[in-house]
CSV table of C-alpha atoms in Angstrom, one decimal:
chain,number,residue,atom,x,y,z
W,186,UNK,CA,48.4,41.0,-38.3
W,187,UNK,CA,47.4,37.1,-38.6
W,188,UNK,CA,43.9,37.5,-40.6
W,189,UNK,CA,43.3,34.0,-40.1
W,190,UNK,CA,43.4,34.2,-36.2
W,191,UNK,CA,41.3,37.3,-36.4
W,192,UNK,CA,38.9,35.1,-38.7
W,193,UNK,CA,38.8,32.5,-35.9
W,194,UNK,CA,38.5,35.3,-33.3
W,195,UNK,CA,35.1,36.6,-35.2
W,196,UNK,CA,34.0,32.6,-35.3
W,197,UNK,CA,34.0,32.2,-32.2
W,198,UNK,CA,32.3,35.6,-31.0
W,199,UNK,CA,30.0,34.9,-33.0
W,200,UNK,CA,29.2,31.7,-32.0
W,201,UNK,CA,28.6,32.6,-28.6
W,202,UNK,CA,27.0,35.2,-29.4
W,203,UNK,CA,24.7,33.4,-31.4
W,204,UNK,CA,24.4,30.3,-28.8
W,205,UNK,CA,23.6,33.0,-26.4
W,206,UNK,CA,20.8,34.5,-28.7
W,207,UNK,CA,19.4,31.6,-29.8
W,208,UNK,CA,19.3,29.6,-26.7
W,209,UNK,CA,18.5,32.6,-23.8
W,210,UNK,CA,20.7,30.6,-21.6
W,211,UNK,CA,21.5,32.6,-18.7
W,212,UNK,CA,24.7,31.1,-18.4
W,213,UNK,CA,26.4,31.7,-22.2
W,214,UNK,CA,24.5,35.1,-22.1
W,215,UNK,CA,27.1,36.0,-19.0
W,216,UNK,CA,29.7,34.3,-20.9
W,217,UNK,CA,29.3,37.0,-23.5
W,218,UNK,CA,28.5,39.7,-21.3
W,219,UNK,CA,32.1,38.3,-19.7
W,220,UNK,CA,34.3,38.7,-22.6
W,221,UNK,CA,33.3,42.5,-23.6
W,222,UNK,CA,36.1,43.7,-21.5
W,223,UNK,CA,38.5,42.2,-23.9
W,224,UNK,CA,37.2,44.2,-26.7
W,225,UNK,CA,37.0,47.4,-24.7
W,226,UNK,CA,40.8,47.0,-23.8
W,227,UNK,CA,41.5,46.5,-27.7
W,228,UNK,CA,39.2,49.7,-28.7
W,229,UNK,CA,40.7,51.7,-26.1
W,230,UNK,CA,44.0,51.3,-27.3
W,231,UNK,CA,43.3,51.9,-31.1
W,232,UNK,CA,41.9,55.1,-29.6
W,233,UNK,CA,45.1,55.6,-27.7
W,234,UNK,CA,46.7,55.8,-30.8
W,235,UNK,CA,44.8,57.1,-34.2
W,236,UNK,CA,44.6,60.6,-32.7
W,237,UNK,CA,48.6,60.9,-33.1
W,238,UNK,CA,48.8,58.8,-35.8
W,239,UNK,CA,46.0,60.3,-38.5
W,240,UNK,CA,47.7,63.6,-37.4
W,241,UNK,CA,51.3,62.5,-38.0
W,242,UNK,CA,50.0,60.9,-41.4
W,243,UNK,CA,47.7,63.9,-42.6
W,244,UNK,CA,51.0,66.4,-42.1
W,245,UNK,CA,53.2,64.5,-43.8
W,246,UNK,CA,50.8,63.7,-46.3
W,247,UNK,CA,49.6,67.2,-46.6
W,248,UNK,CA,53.3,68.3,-46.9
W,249,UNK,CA,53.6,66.2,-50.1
W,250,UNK,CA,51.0,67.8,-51.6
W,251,UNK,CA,52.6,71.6,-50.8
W,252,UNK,CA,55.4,70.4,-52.5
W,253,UNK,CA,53.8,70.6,-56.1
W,254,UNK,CA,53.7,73.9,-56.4
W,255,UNK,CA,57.1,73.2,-57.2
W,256,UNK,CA,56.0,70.5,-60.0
W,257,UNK,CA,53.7,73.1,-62.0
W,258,UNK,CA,51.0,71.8,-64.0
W,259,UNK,CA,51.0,67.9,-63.7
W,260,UNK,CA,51.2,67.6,-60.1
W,261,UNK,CA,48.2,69.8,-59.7
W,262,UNK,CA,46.3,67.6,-62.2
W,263,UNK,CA,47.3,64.6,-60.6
W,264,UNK,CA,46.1,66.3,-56.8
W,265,UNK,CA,43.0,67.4,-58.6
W,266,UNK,CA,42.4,64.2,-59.7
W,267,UNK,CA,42.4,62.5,-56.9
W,268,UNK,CA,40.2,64.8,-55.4
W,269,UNK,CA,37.3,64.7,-58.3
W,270,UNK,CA,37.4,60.7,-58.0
W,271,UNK,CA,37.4,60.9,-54.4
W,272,UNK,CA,34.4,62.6,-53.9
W,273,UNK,CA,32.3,60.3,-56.1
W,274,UNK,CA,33.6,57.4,-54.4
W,275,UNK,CA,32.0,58.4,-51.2
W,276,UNK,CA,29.0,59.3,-52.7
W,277,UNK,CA,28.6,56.0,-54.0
W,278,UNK,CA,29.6,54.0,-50.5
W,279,UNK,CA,27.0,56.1,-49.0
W,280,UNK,CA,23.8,55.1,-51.4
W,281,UNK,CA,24.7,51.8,-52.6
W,282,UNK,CA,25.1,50.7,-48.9
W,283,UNK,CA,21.6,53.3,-48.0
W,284,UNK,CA,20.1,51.3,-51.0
W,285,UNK,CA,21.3,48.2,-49.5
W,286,UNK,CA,20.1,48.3,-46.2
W,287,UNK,CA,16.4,48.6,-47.4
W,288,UNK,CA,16.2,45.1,-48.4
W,289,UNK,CA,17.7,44.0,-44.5
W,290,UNK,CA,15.7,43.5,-41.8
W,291,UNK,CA,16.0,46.0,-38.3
W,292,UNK,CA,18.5,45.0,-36.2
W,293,UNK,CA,17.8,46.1,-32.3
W,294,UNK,CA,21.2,48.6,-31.7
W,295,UNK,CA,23.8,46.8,-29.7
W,296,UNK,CA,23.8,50.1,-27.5
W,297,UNK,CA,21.3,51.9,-25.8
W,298,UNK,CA,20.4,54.7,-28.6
W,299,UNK,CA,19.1,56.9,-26.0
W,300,UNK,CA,22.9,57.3,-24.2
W,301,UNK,CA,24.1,58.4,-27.5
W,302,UNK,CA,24.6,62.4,-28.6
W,303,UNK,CA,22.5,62.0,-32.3
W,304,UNK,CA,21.6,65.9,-32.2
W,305,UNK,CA,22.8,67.3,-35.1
W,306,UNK,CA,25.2,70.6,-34.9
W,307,UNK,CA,23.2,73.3,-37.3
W,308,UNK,CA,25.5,74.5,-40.0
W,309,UNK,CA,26.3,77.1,-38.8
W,310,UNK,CA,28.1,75.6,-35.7
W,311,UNK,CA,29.5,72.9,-37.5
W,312,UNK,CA,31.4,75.2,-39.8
W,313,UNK,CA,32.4,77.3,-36.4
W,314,UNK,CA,33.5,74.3,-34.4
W,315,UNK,CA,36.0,73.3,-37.4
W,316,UNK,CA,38.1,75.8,-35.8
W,317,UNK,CA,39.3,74.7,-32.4
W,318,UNK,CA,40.1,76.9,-29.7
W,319,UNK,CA,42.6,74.9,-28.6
W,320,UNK,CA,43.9,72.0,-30.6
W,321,UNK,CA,45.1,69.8,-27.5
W,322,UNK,CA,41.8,70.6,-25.5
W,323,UNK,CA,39.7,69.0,-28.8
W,324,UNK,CA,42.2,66.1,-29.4
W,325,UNK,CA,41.7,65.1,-25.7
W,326,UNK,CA,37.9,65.6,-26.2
W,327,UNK,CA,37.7,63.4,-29.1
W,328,UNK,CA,37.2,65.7,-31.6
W,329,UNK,CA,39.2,64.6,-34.6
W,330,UNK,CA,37.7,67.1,-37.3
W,331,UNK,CA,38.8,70.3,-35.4
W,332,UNK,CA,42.3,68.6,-34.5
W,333,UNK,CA,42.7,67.5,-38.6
W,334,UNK,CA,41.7,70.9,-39.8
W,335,UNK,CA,44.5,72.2,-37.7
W,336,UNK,CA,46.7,69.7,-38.7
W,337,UNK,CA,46.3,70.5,-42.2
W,338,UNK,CA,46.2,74.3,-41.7
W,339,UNK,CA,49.9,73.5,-40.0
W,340,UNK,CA,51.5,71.4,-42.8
W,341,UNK,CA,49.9,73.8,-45.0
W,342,UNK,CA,52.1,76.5,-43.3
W,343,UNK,CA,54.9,74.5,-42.8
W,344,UNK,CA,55.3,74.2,-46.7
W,345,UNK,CA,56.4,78.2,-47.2
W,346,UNK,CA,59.1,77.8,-44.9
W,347,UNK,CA,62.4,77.3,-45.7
W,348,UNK,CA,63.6,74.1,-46.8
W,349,UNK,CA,66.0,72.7,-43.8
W,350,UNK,CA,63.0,74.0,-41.4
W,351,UNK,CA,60.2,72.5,-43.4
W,352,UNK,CA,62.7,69.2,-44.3
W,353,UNK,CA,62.9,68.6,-40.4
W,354,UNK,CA,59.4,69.5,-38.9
W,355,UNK,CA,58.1,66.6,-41.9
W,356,UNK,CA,61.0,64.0,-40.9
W,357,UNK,CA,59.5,64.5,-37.3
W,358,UNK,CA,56.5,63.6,-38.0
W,359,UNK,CA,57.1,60.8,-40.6
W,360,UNK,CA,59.5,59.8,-37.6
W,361,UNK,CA,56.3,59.8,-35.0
W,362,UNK,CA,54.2,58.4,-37.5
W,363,UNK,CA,56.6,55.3,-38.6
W,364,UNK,CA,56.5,54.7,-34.7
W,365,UNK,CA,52.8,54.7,-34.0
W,366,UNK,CA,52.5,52.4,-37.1
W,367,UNK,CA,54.8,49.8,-35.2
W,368,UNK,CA,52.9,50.9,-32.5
W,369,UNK,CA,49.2,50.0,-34.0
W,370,UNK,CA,50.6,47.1,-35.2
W,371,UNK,CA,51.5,45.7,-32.0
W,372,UNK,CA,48.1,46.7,-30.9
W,373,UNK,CA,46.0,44.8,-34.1
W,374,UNK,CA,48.2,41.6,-33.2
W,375,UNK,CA,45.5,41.1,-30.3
W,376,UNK,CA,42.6,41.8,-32.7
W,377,UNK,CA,42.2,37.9,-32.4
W,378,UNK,CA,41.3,38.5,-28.7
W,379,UNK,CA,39.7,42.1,-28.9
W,380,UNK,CA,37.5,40.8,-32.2
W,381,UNK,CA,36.1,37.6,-30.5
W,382,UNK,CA,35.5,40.3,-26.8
W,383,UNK,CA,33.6,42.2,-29.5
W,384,UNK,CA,31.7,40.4,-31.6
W,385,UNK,CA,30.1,38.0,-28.7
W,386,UNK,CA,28.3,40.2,-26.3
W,387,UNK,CA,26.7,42.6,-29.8
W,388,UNK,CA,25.4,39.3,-31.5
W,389,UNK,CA,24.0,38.1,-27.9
W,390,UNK,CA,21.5,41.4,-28.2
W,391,UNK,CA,21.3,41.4,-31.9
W,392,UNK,CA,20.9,37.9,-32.8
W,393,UNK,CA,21.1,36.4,-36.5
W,394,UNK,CA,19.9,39.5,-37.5
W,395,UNK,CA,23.9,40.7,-37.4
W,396,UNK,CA,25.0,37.9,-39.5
W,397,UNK,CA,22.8,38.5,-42.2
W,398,UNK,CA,23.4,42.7,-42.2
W,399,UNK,CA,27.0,42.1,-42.4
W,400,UNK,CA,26.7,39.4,-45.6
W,401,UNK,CA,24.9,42.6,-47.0
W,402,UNK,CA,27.8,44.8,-45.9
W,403,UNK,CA,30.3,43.0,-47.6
W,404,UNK,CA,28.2,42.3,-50.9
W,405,UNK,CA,27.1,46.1,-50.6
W,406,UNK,CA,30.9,47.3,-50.6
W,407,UNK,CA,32.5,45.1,-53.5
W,408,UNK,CA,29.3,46.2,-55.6
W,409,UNK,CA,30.0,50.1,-55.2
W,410,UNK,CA,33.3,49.6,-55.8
W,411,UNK,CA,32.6,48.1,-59.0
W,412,UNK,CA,30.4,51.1,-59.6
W,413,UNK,CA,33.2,53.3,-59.0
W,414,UNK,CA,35.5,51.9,-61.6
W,415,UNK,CA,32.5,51.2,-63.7
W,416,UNK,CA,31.0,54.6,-63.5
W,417,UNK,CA,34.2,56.9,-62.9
W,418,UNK,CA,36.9,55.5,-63.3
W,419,UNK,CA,37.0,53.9,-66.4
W,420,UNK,CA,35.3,56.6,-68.3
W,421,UNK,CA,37.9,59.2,-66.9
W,422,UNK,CA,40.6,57.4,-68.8
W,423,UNK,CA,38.3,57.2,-72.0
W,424,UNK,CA,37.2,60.8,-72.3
W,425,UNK,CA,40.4,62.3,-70.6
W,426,UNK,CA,43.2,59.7,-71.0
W,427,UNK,CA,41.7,58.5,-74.6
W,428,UNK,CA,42.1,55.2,-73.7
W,429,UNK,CA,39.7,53.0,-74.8
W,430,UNK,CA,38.4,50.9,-71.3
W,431,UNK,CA,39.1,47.4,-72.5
W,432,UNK,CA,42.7,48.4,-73.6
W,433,UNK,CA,42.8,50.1,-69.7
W,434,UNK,CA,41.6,46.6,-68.5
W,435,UNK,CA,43.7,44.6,-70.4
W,436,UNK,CA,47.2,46.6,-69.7
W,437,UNK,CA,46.2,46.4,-65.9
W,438,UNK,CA,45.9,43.3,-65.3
W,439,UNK,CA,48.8,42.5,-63.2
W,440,UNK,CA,48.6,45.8,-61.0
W,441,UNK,CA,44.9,44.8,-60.3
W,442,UNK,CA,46.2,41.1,-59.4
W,443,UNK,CA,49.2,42.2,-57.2
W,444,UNK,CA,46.9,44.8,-55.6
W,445,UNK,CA,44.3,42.2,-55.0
W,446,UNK,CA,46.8,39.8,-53.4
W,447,UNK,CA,48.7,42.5,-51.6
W,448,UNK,CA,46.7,44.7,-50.4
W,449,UNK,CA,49.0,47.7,-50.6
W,450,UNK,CA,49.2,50.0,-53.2
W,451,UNK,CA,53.4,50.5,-52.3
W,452,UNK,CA,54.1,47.2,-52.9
W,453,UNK,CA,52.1,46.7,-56.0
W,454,UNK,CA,54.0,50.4,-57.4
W,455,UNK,CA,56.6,48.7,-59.5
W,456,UNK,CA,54.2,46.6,-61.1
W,457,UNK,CA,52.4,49.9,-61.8
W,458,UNK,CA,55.8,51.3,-63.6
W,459,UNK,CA,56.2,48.7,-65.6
W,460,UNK,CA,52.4,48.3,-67.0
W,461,UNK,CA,52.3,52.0,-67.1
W,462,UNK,CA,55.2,52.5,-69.8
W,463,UNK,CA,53.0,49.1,-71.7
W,464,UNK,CA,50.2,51.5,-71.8
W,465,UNK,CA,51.9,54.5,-73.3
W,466,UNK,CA,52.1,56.7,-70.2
W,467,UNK,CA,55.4,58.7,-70.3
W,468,UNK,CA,57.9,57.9,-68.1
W,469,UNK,CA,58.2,61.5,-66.9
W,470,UNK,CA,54.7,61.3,-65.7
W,471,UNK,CA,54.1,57.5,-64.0
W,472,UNK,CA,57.1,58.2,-62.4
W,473,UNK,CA,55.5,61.1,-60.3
W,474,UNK,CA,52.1,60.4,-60.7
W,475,UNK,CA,52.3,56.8,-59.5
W,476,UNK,CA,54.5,57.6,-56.2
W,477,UNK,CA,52.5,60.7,-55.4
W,478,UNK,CA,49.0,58.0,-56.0
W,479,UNK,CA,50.7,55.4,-54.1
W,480,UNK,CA,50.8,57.9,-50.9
W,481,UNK,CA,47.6,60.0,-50.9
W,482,UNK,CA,45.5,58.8,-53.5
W,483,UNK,CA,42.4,56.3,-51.7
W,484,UNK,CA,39.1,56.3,-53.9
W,485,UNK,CA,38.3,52.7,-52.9
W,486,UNK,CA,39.0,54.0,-49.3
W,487,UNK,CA,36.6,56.5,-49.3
W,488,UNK,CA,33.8,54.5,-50.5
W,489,UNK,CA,34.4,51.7,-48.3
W,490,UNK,CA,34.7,54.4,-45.9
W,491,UNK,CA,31.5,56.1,-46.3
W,492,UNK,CA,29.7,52.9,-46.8
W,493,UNK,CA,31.0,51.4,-43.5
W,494,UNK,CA,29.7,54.6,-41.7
W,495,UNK,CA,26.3,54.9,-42.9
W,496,UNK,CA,25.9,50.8,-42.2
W,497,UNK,CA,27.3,51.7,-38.6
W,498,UNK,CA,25.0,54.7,-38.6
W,499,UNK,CA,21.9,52.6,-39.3
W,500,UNK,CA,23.0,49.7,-36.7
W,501,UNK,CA,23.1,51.9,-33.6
W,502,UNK,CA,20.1,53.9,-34.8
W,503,UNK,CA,22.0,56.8,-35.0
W,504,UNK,CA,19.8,59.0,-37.9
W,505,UNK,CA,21.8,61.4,-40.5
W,506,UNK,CA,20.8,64.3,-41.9
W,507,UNK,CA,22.1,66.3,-44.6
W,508,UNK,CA,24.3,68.4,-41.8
W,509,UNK,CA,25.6,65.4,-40.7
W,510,UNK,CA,26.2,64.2,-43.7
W,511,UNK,CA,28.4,66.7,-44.9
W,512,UNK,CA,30.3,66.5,-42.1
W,513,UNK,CA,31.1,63.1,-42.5
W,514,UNK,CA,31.9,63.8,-46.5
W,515,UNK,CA,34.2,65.8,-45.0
W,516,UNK,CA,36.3,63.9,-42.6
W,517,UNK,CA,35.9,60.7,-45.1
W,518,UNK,CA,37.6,62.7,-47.8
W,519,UNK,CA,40.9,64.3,-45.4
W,520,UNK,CA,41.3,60.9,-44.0
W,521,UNK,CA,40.8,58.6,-46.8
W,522,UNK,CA,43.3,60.5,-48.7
W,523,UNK,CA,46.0,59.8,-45.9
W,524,UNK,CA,45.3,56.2,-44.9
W,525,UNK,CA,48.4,54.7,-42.9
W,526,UNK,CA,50.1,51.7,-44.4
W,527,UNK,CA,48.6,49.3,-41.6
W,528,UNK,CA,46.5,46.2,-42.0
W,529,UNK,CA,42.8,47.9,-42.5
W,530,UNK,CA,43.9,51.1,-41.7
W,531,UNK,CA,40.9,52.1,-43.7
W,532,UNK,CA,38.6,50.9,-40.8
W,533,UNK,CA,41.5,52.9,-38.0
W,534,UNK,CA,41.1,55.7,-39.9
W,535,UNK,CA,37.2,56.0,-39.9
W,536,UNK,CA,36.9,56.9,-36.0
W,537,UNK,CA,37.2,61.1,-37.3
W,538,UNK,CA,34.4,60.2,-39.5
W,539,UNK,CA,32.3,58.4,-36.9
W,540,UNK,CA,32.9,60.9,-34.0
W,541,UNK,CA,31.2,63.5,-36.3
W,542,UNK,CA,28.0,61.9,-36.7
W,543,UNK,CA,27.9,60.6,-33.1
W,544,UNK,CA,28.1,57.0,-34.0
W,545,UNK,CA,30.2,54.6,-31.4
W,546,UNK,CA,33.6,53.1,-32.4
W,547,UNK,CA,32.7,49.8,-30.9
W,548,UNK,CA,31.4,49.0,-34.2
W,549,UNK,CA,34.6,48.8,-35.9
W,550,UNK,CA,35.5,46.1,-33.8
W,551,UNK,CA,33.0,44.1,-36.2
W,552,UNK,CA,33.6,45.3,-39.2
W,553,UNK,CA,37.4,44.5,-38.8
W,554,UNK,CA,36.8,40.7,-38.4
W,555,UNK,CA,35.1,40.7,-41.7
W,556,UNK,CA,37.6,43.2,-43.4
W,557,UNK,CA,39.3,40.6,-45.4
W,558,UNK,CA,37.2,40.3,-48.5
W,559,UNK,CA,36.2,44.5,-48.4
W,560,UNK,CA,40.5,45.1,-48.1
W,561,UNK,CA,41.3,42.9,-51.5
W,562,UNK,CA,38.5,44.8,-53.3
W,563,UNK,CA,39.2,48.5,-52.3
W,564,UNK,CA,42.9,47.7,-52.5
W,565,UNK,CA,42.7,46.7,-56.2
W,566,UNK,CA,40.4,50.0,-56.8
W,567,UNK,CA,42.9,51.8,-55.2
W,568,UNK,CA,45.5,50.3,-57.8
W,569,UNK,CA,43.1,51.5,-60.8
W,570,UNK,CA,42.9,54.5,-59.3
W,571,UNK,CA,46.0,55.3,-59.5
W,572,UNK,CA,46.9,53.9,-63.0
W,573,UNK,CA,43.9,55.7,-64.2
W,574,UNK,CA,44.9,59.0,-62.4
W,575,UNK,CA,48.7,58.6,-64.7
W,576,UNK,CA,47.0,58.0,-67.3
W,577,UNK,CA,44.7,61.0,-67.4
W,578,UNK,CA,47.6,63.1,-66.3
W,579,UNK,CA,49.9,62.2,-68.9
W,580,UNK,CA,47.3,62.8,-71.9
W,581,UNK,CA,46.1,65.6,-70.3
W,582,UNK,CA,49.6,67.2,-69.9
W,583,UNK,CA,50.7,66.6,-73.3
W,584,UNK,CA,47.3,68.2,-74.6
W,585,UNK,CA,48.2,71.5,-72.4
W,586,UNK,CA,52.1,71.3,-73.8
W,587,UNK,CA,50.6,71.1,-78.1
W,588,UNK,CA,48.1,74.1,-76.9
């Protein structure tokens, strides 16, 4: 994916858009109006393709973690620390980009709010409709929570059956999966195109307005995600690791850097063995913890995640109440945990999360033209994330072994 053609791609959306806006010229507002096909086509085949492809992911990724009942104490630390840094991290998308927003202006929603379903399900309901009556019937209607739950309730079975079955159903799906990755990234290599159809006909209704919300997005993000190595994170590895935090800093220096640059936690792992074993960790626990991190573990994800939804949420007027909220804590937290090693495949990954609370996918198409500086950020968090999770895992493994 060329970052700088989708850069110029957002430009020049923008520009018309704006043009349009500020001028009310009849003849650059049609020119927007014009282009918004171009950035259906692109959103309609992302769509085409994340319901195969989170399922494919979540399986295999789900199959990984069935397999540490085999790996006894440390790989259930290492899942359960993932999951108590995960959680926090989408707490904190969700109110630093709430607390955010207050100090924005109102932007008029780029779609008509009254076409959109904003009713929340009551509890009750929700927790029924996790359960779909037919898993194909709710992937074809859109509804990514049911078909995930499934999904996970499979690879959850498939892990108690016998190795050669279990072996083959998961090289299936990392089979189907590997081939919808190729397949998405075909599809992002016309983001240029499907970013500039976007982006021009929204900011012809919305106005400057847009420009300045999404200067706050991007601030908002890299702040919380500062807040979740700040506030989680770090302290983790001083209370549990026992590593003091400027020693932490200090020893991951490089993994941050490579992560930053990178943005990939896979190719920034052996960078991760090496300042792991500088740091103390024992080799018999990076080298499990890390790999296992690498695949599933997504704290800055999840709070770019959450914090992208709720600024969605707000632009298309779509309200969220606790209900909905939990529902979207939900789907944030299975999907951030098995993002797919695309280009923002944090933002591909989010449509489960928006379906739940009703808000419209077109909105992505945005927020992936200004992904670049949000991607090096949550990257790098990823990174300490998973240095601090071996970390805390090791200490905390040798504590249980002098017990």
């Amino acid at each position: 994916m060329n970052t700088r053609a989708i850069l110029i791609g957002l430009a020049l959306g923008l520009g018309l858009g704006v043009a349009a806006s500020a001028t009310g010229s009849p003849t650059l507002l049609s020119a927007a109006e014009a282009v918004e096909p171009l950035g259906q086509v692109f959103l309609r085949a992302i769509q085409m393709v994340v319901i195969p492809l989170v399922a494919a992911v979540v399986f295999v990724g789900v199959g990984r973690i069935g397999d540490l009942r085999k790996l006894g104490r440390m790989g259930g630390l290492s899942v359960g620390f993932f999951w108590a840094t995960t959680l926090p991290a989408i707490l904190i998308g969700m109110g630093v980009m709430g607390l955010a927003l207050s100090f924005t202006a109102p932007v008029p929603p780029p779609t008509d709010v009254a076409g959109l379903d904003t009713q929340p399900p009551g509890m009750v309901d929700f927790l029924v409709n996790l359960i779909p009556r037919n898993p194909v019937q709710a992937a074809a209607d859109g509804s990514l929570l049911s078909v995930l739950i499934f999904v996970v309730l499979l690879a959850a079975a498939t892990t108690t059956l016998p190795a050669e079955k279990r072996q083959t159903l998961t090289s299936v799906a990392e089979t189907l999966g590997d081939a919808l990755i190729k397949l998405m990234n075909w599809i992002l290599w016309t983001a240029p195109v499907g970013v500039f159809g976007l982006a021009a006909p929204v900011v012809a209704k919305t106005g400057m307005g847009m420009l300045q919300n999404l200067a706050v997005f991007i601030v908002a993000v890299v702040v919380g995600l500062f807040i979740l190595k700040g506030l989680v994170l770090l302290p983790l590895v001083w209370t549990l690791g026992r590593v003091r935090p400027g020693r932490f800093i200090r020893g991951t220096v490089g993994s941050y850097t490579v992560g930053f640059t990178t943005t990939t936690s896979v190719a920034t792992l052996p960078m991760m063995l090496k300042e792991a074993e500088k740091l103390g960790v024992s080799k018999g626990s990076f080298t499990l913890v890390l790999p296992l991190a690498a695949s599933i573990n997504r704290p800055g994800s999840a709070l770019f995640q959450s914090a992208s939804l709720v600024f969605l949420a707000a632009m298309y007027g779509v309200p969220l109440d606790a209900g909905l909220i939990a529902a979207a804590v939900l789907a944030i937290f299975l999907a951030s945990m098995t993002v797919a090693p695309v280009p923002s495949a944090s933002i591909v990954s989010m449509v489960p999360a928006l379906d739940v609370v009703g808000v419209p996918v077109a909105g992505l198409g945005i927020l992936l033209g200004v992904d670049r500086v949000p991607d090096v950020f949550r990257s790098a968090t990823n990174v300490i994330g998973h240095m601090s999770a071996a970390t805390t895992v090791d200490t905390m493994t040798r504590k249980g072994k002098g017990s």
